Amino acid sequence: MNSIANNPRSELHALQPIASGTGQVESLSSYFCRLAVSHSVSTLVLSRTIAQRFEHDVIPNFEWHQRRIAGIGDSAVTWSSALSALTAVEGLDQLTFAPWRQVIAQNGLAIANCGQFCPACLADDLADGREPYFRLTWEPTAVTVCSTHGIALTTQCPHCGKHKIRHTAPYVVPGWCAHCGGFLGDADTMATPVDPAARWRARQIGDLVAQHGQLSSTPTRESLVDSITLLIAEMDNGQSASFARRIGVAKSTINYWLKGDGTPTIDASLKIAAQTGASLTQLLTGNLAEWRRPEPEEQLVLTLSRPSPRARAVARDLDWAEIDRQLKQFLSLPTPISVRDAASRVAVEPRQLYLRCNLHTRQIGARWKKYIRQCQDEKVVVAWPYLEQACIDIWAEGKAVNLREVIARVPAPIFCSITNVLQILRDVQAHLAMHRSGDSAHDHP
């Protein structure tokens, strides 16, 4: 019962993400496609495997790429944690925008469903001997150009001319057209003039992505609100209405951010960054220590007292080393516990355990599954004589064995303690039939 596998085998290949910790990190969509290719299965088959891992049903016309798995919603957290659990690769949420979900509105970061890409980046991958892949910075609709090459992102195959061909197919090899199979990096990449603002947005989001692996703690809404409050004070003397006009939103929107529970969209945060001179990363992390107001205007300023800001709850700073140590201790408990129970004890979401403490989390899960199987086997052993006798009595009355007849003959506590009753009944009847045939053979040598 207490035997623990040192490192439970991963159910899927332990595929390593490309360009981790950089602004060129691959997206979870790209990782998912490469994982399917490594197993020689379709994306639908792999998506069903993930859904089964979290006991979700998949409809027949399920389209995995419509789940926005590289965004900031629950799908991003669920898919990244499921893939971490199945591959034993930690931190796959860094292939999404999920680390920023507390400081970007849940519907505030739109993901391009057309599958845009930069042909020049894919061509560089192939020329440099790397495996072509889709970048995370290509996923948001707010990004329309490649910050590296200064060209517009495209959705069109250079060979067949079709659009939306990046990943909308059962079998996807990142970098090649899902319709005709042509290499997407073969397009004419001659630089054309692009909007400087679009290139600035691409650089800001690229810098944000590069910060994934350097975050000491998850950015919080409280720190974002403090940053906006400081910017309003420094840029517009604390006047929310003036600041709202500056960034092009309604005053009620500013109040909703500061006094309600609202959070800016990525577009609104980019506007704030553009108008104040703070970078998008500085704004969302609340790190404005090095920020200075751009081009201050000389004016008469009255020294007025400012109201003291209301106290805010201090965000919890998770000590993952300590949490991992506690998980290791859970493995020594006399009675195994589930991953959900372990997560409750350390006050962390189960999905986060797979992303940050993968090894010990999977060991807890494997130990729990083994314990559940053993408990079920013990219950079957107890119930078996009752089921056998019920079948014998039913046959003696000339009836067919069915659940209604069995339930009438087996005590409720015994019957309700077992699962997969139909299969167990089949096994019982097969066992009895085998013994009957054996007895007949002895009677007629």
Short mmCIF file of N, CA, C and O in Angstrom, two decimals, residues 209-303:
data_model
loop_
_atom_site.label_atom_id
_atom_site.label_comp_id
_atom_site.label_asym_id
_atom_site.label_seq_id
_atom_site.Cartn_x
_atom_site.Cartn_y
_atom_site.Cartn_z
N VAL A 209 5.52 38.15 -22.79
CA VAL A 209 5.71 36.70 -22.87
C VAL A 209 7.08 36.30 -22.34
O VAL A 209 7.23 35.27 -21.67
N ALA A 210 8.09 37.12 -22.62
CA ALA A 210 9.44 36.80 -22.15
C ALA A 210 9.56 36.81 -20.64
O ALA A 210 10.47 36.21 -20.07
N GLN A 211 8.61 37.46 -19.96
CA GLN A 211 8.64 37.56 -18.50
C GLN A 211 8.05 36.34 -17.81
O GLN A 211 8.15 36.21 -16.60
N HIS A 212 7.41 35.42 -18.58
CA HIS A 212 6.74 34.27 -17.98
C HIS A 212 7.64 33.53 -16.99
O HIS A 212 7.25 33.25 -15.86
N GLY A 213 8.82 33.18 -17.45
CA GLY A 213 9.71 32.37 -16.62
C GLY A 213 10.43 33.15 -15.54
O GLY A 213 11.13 32.55 -14.72
N GLN A 214 10.27 34.48 -15.52
CA GLN A 214 10.98 35.30 -14.54
C GLN A 214 10.07 35.84 -13.44
O GLN A 214 10.53 36.57 -12.56
N LEU A 215 8.80 35.47 -13.48
CA LEU A 215 7.87 35.96 -12.47
C LEU A 215 8.14 35.27 -11.13
O LEU A 215 8.10 34.05 -11.04
N SER A 216 8.40 36.05 -10.09
CA SER A 216 8.61 35.47 -8.77
C SER A 216 7.29 35.11 -8.10
O SER A 216 7.24 34.25 -7.23
N SER A 217 6.22 35.79 -8.52
CA SER A 217 4.88 35.48 -8.01
C SER A 217 3.87 35.86 -9.09
O SER A 217 4.18 36.63 -10.00
N THR A 218 2.68 35.33 -8.98
CA THR A 218 1.64 35.60 -9.95
C THR A 218 1.18 37.04 -9.85
O THR A 218 0.85 37.51 -8.75
N PRO A 219 1.17 37.81 -10.96
CA PRO A 219 0.68 39.18 -10.91
C PRO A 219 -0.76 39.23 -10.41
O PRO A 219 -1.58 38.40 -10.79
N THR A 220 -1.06 40.17 -9.55
CA THR A 220 -2.38 40.25 -8.95
C THR A 220 -3.13 41.50 -9.39
O THR A 220 -2.52 42.51 -9.78
N ARG A 221 -4.44 41.42 -9.29
CA ARG A 221 -5.27 42.56 -9.65
C ARG A 221 -5.00 43.74 -8.70
O ARG A 221 -5.04 44.90 -9.12
N GLU A 222 -4.72 43.45 -7.43
CA GLU A 222 -4.46 44.52 -6.47
C GLU A 222 -3.26 45.37 -6.88
O GLU A 222 -3.29 46.59 -6.80
N SER A 223 -2.19 44.70 -7.32
CA SER A 223 -1.00 45.46 -7.74
C SER A 223 -1.29 46.26 -9.01
O SER A 223 -0.77 47.37 -9.19
N LEU A 224 -2.12 45.72 -9.90
CA LEU A 224 -2.49 46.45 -11.11
C LEU A 224 -3.30 47.71 -10.75
O LEU A 224 -3.06 48.79 -11.31
N VAL A 225 -4.26 47.56 -9.84
CA VAL A 225 -5.06 48.71 -9.41
C VAL A 225 -4.17 49.78 -8.78
O VAL A 225 -4.34 50.98 -9.04
N ASP A 226 -3.21 49.35 -7.96
CA ASP A 226 -2.28 50.32 -7.36
C ASP A 226 -1.48 51.05 -8.44
O ASP A 226 -1.23 52.25 -8.32
N SER A 227 -1.09 50.33 -9.50
CA SER A 227 -0.33 50.96 -10.59
C SER A 227 -1.18 51.99 -11.31
O SER A 227 -0.73 53.11 -11.60
N ILE A 228 -2.43 51.64 -11.60
CA ILE A 228 -3.32 52.58 -12.30
C ILE A 228 -3.59 53.80 -11.43
O ILE A 228 -3.60 54.94 -11.91
N THR A 229 -3.78 53.58 -10.13
CA THR A 229 -4.00 54.69 -9.20
C THR A 229 -2.80 55.64 -9.19
O THR A 229 -2.96 56.87 -9.21
N LEU A 230 -1.61 55.06 -9.18
CA LEU A 230 -0.40 55.89 -9.20
C LEU A 230 -0.30 56.68 -10.50
O LEU A 230 0.03 57.87 -10.49
N LEU A 231 -0.59 56.04 -11.62
CA LEU A 231 -0.51 56.73 -12.92
C LEU A 231 -1.52 57.86 -13.00
O LEU A 231 -1.23 58.93 -13.55
N ILE A 232 -2.73 57.63 -12.48
CA ILE A 232 -3.74 58.69 -12.48
C ILE A 232 -3.26 59.87 -11.64
O ILE A 232 -3.40 61.04 -12.04
N ALA A 233 -2.66 59.58 -10.49
CA ALA A 233 -2.17 60.63 -9.62
C ALA A 233 -1.05 61.43 -10.27
O ALA A 233 -1.01 62.67 -10.18
N GLU A 234 -0.13 60.74 -10.92
CA GLU A 234 1.04 61.41 -11.50
C GLU A 234 0.73 62.09 -12.84
O GLU A 234 1.27 63.16 -13.13
N MET A 235 -0.14 61.47 -13.63
CA MET A 235 -0.41 62.01 -14.97
C MET A 235 -1.51 63.07 -14.97
O MET A 235 -1.45 64.04 -15.73
N ASP A 236 -2.53 62.87 -14.10
CA ASP A 236 -3.69 63.77 -14.13
C ASP A 236 -4.11 64.23 -12.75
O ASP A 236 -5.30 64.48 -12.52
N ASN A 237 -3.15 64.33 -11.84
CA ASN A 237 -3.41 64.85 -10.50
C ASN A 237 -4.57 64.14 -9.80
O ASN A 237 -5.37 64.76 -9.09
N GLY A 238 -4.69 62.85 -10.04
CA GLY A 238 -5.72 62.07 -9.37
C GLY A 238 -7.10 62.19 -9.98
O GLY A 238 -8.06 61.66 -9.41
N GLN A 239 -7.24 62.85 -11.14
CA GLN A 239 -8.53 63.05 -11.77
C GLN A 239 -8.84 61.88 -12.72
O GLN A 239 -8.26 61.77 -13.80
N SER A 240 -9.75 61.02 -12.28
CA SER A 240 -10.07 59.84 -13.09
C SER A 240 -10.67 60.23 -14.44
O SER A 240 -10.42 59.58 -15.46
N ALA A 241 -11.50 61.28 -14.45
CA ALA A 241 -12.14 61.70 -15.69
C ALA A 241 -11.09 62.13 -16.73
O ALA A 241 -11.19 61.78 -17.92
N SER A 242 -10.08 62.89 -16.29
CA SER A 242 -9.02 63.32 -17.21
C SER A 242 -8.23 62.12 -17.72
O SER A 242 -7.88 62.05 -18.91
N PHE A 243 -7.95 61.20 -16.82
CA PHE A 243 -7.20 60.01 -17.22
C PHE A 243 -8.02 59.16 -18.19
O PHE A 243 -7.48 58.61 -19.15
N ALA A 244 -9.34 59.09 -17.97
CA ALA A 244 -10.21 58.34 -18.87
C ALA A 244 -10.17 58.95 -20.27
O ALA A 244 -10.10 58.22 -21.28
N ARG A 245 -10.22 60.29 -20.36
CA ARG A 245 -10.14 60.94 -21.68
C ARG A 245 -8.78 60.69 -22.31
O ARG A 245 -8.67 60.54 -23.54
N ARG A 246 -7.74 60.65 -21.49
CA ARG A 246 -6.38 60.46 -22.01
C ARG A 246 -6.26 59.11 -22.74
O ARG A 246 -5.64 59.02 -23.79
N ILE A 247 -6.84 58.06 -22.16
CA ILE A 247 -6.68 56.72 -22.75
C ILE A 247 -7.88 56.30 -23.60
O ILE A 247 -7.89 55.20 -24.17
N GLY A 248 -8.90 57.17 -23.67
CA GLY A 248 -10.02 56.89 -24.57
C GLY A 248 -11.04 55.90 -24.05
O GLY A 248 -11.57 55.11 -24.83
N VAL A 249 -11.33 55.95 -22.74
CA VAL A 249 -12.39 55.10 -22.19
C VAL A 249 -13.32 55.97 -21.35
O VAL A 249 -13.03 57.14 -21.08
N ALA A 250 -14.45 55.41 -20.95
CA ALA A 250 -15.40 56.14 -20.13
C ALA A 250 -14.90 56.24 -18.69
O ALA A 250 -14.18 55.36 -18.21
N LYS A 251 -15.32 57.32 -18.00
CA LYS A 251 -14.93 57.48 -16.60
C LYS A 251 -15.47 56.32 -15.76
O LYS A 251 -14.82 55.86 -14.81
N SER A 252 -16.66 55.85 -16.10
CA SER A 252 -17.25 54.73 -15.36
C SER A 252 -16.38 53.48 -15.46
O SER A 252 -16.35 52.65 -14.54
N THR A 253 -15.68 53.33 -16.59
CA THR A 253 -14.78 52.19 -16.76
C THR A 253 -13.62 52.26 -15.77
O THR A 253 -13.24 51.27 -15.14
N ILE A 254 -13.06 53.46 -15.62
CA ILE A 254 -11.98 53.65 -14.64
C ILE A 254 -12.47 53.33 -13.24
O ILE A 254 -11.79 52.63 -12.46
N ASN A 255 -13.66 53.81 -12.90
CA ASN A 255 -14.22 53.53 -11.57
C ASN A 255 -14.47 52.04 -11.37
O ASN A 255 -14.30 51.52 -10.26
N TYR A 256 -14.87 51.38 -12.44
CA TYR A 256 -15.11 49.94 -12.35
C TYR A 256 -13.81 49.20 -12.06
O TYR A 256 -13.79 48.22 -11.31
N TRP A 257 -12.70 49.68 -12.62
CA TRP A 257 -11.40 49.05 -12.35
C TRP A 257 -10.96 49.31 -10.91
O TRP A 257 -10.48 48.41 -10.23
N LEU A 258 -11.13 50.54 -10.47
CA LEU A 258 -10.57 50.94 -9.17
C LEU A 258 -11.46 50.56 -7.99
O LEU A 258 -10.95 50.15 -6.94
N LYS A 259 -12.78 50.69 -8.15
CA LYS A 259 -13.69 50.49 -7.02
C LYS A 259 -14.56 49.24 -7.15
O LYS A 259 -15.17 48.82 -6.17
N GLY A 260 -14.63 48.70 -8.34
CA GLY A 260 -15.39 47.48 -8.53
C GLY A 260 -14.47 46.27 -8.57
O GLY A 260 -13.45 46.24 -7.90
N ASP A 261 -14.85 45.31 -9.38
CA ASP A 261 -13.99 44.12 -9.51
C ASP A 261 -13.56 43.90 -10.95
O ASP A 261 -13.20 42.81 -11.34
N GLY A 262 -13.61 44.99 -11.73
CA GLY A 262 -13.24 44.89 -13.14
C GLY A 262 -11.73 44.89 -13.35
O GLY A 262 -10.96 45.34 -12.50
N THR A 263 -11.33 44.41 -14.51
CA THR A 263 -9.92 44.36 -14.89
C THR A 263 -9.82 44.83 -16.34
O THR A 263 -10.66 44.46 -17.17
N PRO A 264 -8.83 45.63 -16.69
CA PRO A 264 -8.71 46.11 -18.08
C PRO A 264 -8.47 44.96 -19.06
O PRO A 264 -7.88 43.94 -18.72
N THR A 265 -8.92 45.18 -20.28
CA THR A 265 -8.57 44.26 -21.37
C THR A 265 -7.13 44.51 -21.78
O THR A 265 -6.52 45.50 -21.37
N ILE A 266 -6.58 43.63 -22.60
CA ILE A 266 -5.21 43.83 -23.07
C ILE A 266 -5.11 45.10 -23.91
O ILE A 266 -4.11 45.83 -23.84
N ASP A 267 -6.18 45.42 -24.68
CA ASP A 267 -6.16 46.64 -25.49
C ASP A 267 -6.16 47.88 -24.60
O ASP A 267 -5.43 48.85 -24.87
N ALA A 268 -6.95 47.85 -23.53
CA ALA A 268 -6.98 48.99 -22.61
C ALA A 268 -5.64 49.16 -21.91
O ALA A 268 -5.15 50.29 -21.74
N SER A 269 -5.02 48.05 -21.51
CA SER A 269 -3.71 48.13 -20.86
C SER A 269 -2.65 48.67 -21.81
O SER A 269 -1.76 49.42 -21.41
N LEU A 270 -2.75 48.30 -23.08
CA LEU A 270 -1.81 48.83 -24.08
C LEU A 270 -2.01 50.33 -24.25
O LEU A 270 -1.03 51.08 -24.43
N LYS A 271 -3.25 50.79 -24.20
CA LYS A 271 -3.51 52.23 -24.30
C LYS A 271 -2.91 52.96 -23.11
O LYS A 271 -2.32 54.04 -23.25
N ILE A 272 -3.07 52.38 -21.92
CA ILE A 272 -2.49 53.01 -20.72
C ILE A 272 -0.97 53.08 -20.85
O ILE A 272 -0.35 54.11 -20.55
N ALA A 273 -0.36 51.99 -21.32
CA ALA A 273 1.09 51.98 -21.48
C ALA A 273 1.55 53.01 -22.50
O ALA A 273 2.53 53.73 -22.29
N ALA A 274 0.80 53.12 -23.61
CA ALA A 274 1.18 54.05 -24.67
C ALA A 274 1.06 55.51 -24.20
O ALA A 274 1.89 56.36 -24.57
N GLN A 275 0.06 55.80 -23.38
CA GLN A 275 -0.18 57.18 -22.96
C GLN A 275 0.65 57.61 -21.76
O GLN A 275 0.81 58.81 -21.51
N THR A 276 1.18 56.67 -21.01
CA THR A 276 1.92 57.02 -19.80
C THR A 276 3.42 56.78 -19.90
O THR A 276 4.18 57.24 -19.04
N GLY A 277 3.84 56.05 -20.94
CA GLY A 277 5.27 55.76 -21.08
C GLY A 277 5.72 54.55 -20.29
O GLY A 277 6.89 54.17 -20.34
N ALA A 278 4.81 53.93 -19.54
CA ALA A 278 5.15 52.68 -18.84
C ALA A 278 5.03 51.52 -19.81
O ALA A 278 4.20 51.55 -20.73
N SER A 279 5.85 50.51 -19.64
CA SER A 279 5.72 49.34 -20.50
C SER A 279 4.55 48.50 -20.04
O SER A 279 4.09 48.61 -18.89
N LEU A 280 4.05 47.66 -20.94
CA LEU A 280 2.94 46.78 -20.58
C LEU A 280 3.33 45.86 -19.43
O LEU A 280 2.54 45.61 -18.52
N THR A 281 4.57 45.39 -19.43
CA THR A 281 5.05 44.50 -18.36
C THR A 281 5.10 45.23 -17.03
O THR A 281 4.69 44.70 -15.99
N GLN A 282 5.61 46.46 -17.01
CA GLN A 282 5.65 47.25 -15.78
C GLN A 282 4.25 47.46 -15.22
O GLN A 282 4.02 47.35 -14.01
N LEU A 283 3.30 47.74 -16.11
CA LEU A 283 1.93 48.01 -15.66
C LEU A 283 1.30 46.77 -15.04
O LEU A 283 0.74 46.82 -13.94
N LEU A 284 1.39 45.63 -15.75
CA LEU A 284 0.69 44.43 -15.29
C LEU A 284 1.37 43.77 -14.08
O LEU A 284 0.71 43.07 -13.32
N THR A 285 2.66 43.97 -13.94
CA THR A 285 3.34 43.41 -12.76
C THR A 285 3.30 44.36 -11.57
O THR A 285 3.67 43.97 -10.45
N GLY A 286 2.89 45.60 -11.80
CA GLY A 286 2.86 46.58 -10.72
C GLY A 286 4.23 47.10 -10.35
O GLY A 286 4.42 47.68 -9.28
N ASN A 287 5.19 46.93 -11.23
CA ASN A 287 6.57 47.36 -10.96
C ASN A 287 6.84 48.70 -11.65
O ASN A 287 7.35 48.74 -12.77
N LEU A 288 6.48 49.77 -10.99
CA LEU A 288 6.68 51.11 -11.56
C LEU A 288 7.79 51.87 -10.85
O LEU A 288 7.85 53.11 -10.92
N ALA A 289 8.67 51.15 -10.18
CA ALA A 289 9.75 51.82 -9.44
C ALA A 289 10.65 52.64 -10.35
O ALA A 289 11.14 53.70 -9.95
N GLU A 290 10.86 52.16 -11.57
CA GLU A 290 11.75 52.87 -12.50
C GLU A 290 10.98 53.75 -13.48
O GLU A 290 11.58 54.35 -14.37
N TRP A 291 9.67 53.81 -13.34
CA TRP A 291 8.88 54.63 -14.27
C TRP A 291 8.96 56.11 -13.90
O TRP A 291 8.97 56.48 -12.74
N ARG A 292 9.05 56.94 -14.92
CA ARG A 292 9.03 58.38 -14.72
C ARG A 292 8.03 58.99 -15.69
O ARG A 292 7.92 58.56 -16.84
N ARG A 293 7.35 59.98 -15.23
CA ARG A 293 6.35 60.63 -16.08
C ARG A 293 7.03 61.23 -17.30
O ARG A 293 8.01 61.97 -17.18
N PRO A 294 6.53 60.96 -18.50
CA PRO A 294 7.18 61.48 -19.71
C PRO A 294 6.88 62.97 -19.92
O PRO A 294 5.75 63.42 -19.73
N GLU A 295 7.90 63.71 -20.28
CA GLU A 295 7.79 65.13 -20.63
C GLU A 295 6.85 65.89 -19.70
O GLU A 295 5.77 66.32 -20.11
N PRO A 296 7.24 66.07 -18.47
CA PRO A 296 6.36 66.79 -17.54
C PRO A 296 6.20 68.25 -17.95
O PRO A 296 7.13 68.89 -18.44
N GLU A 297 4.99 68.74 -17.78
CA GLU A 297 4.69 70.13 -18.12
C GLU A 297 4.78 70.99 -16.86
O GLU A 297 4.28 70.62 -15.81
N GLU A 298 5.44 72.13 -17.02
CA GLU A 298 5.54 73.04 -15.87
C GLU A 298 4.20 73.73 -15.64
O GLU A 298 3.59 74.25 -16.56
N GLN A 299 3.74 73.66 -14.43
CA GLN A 299 2.47 74.30 -14.09
C GLN A 299 2.43 74.54 -12.59
O GLN A 299 3.23 74.01 -11.82
N LEU A 300 1.51 75.40 -12.19
CA LEU A 300 1.32 75.70 -10.79
C LEU A 300 0.58 74.53 -10.14
O LEU A 300 -0.51 74.16 -10.56
N VAL A 301 1.22 73.96 -9.15
CA VAL A 301 0.62 72.81 -8.47
C VAL A 301 0.44 73.15 -7.00
O VAL A 301 1.38 73.57 -6.33
N LEU A 302 -0.78 73.01 -6.53
CA LEU A 302 -1.06 73.24 -5.13
C LEU A 302 -0.75 71.98 -4.33
O LEU A 302 -1.05 70.87 -4.76
N THR A 303 -0.12 72.18 -3.20
CA THR A 303 0.20 71.04 -2.34
C THR A 303 -1.03 70.72 -1.50
O THR A 303 -1.34 71.41 -0.52
#
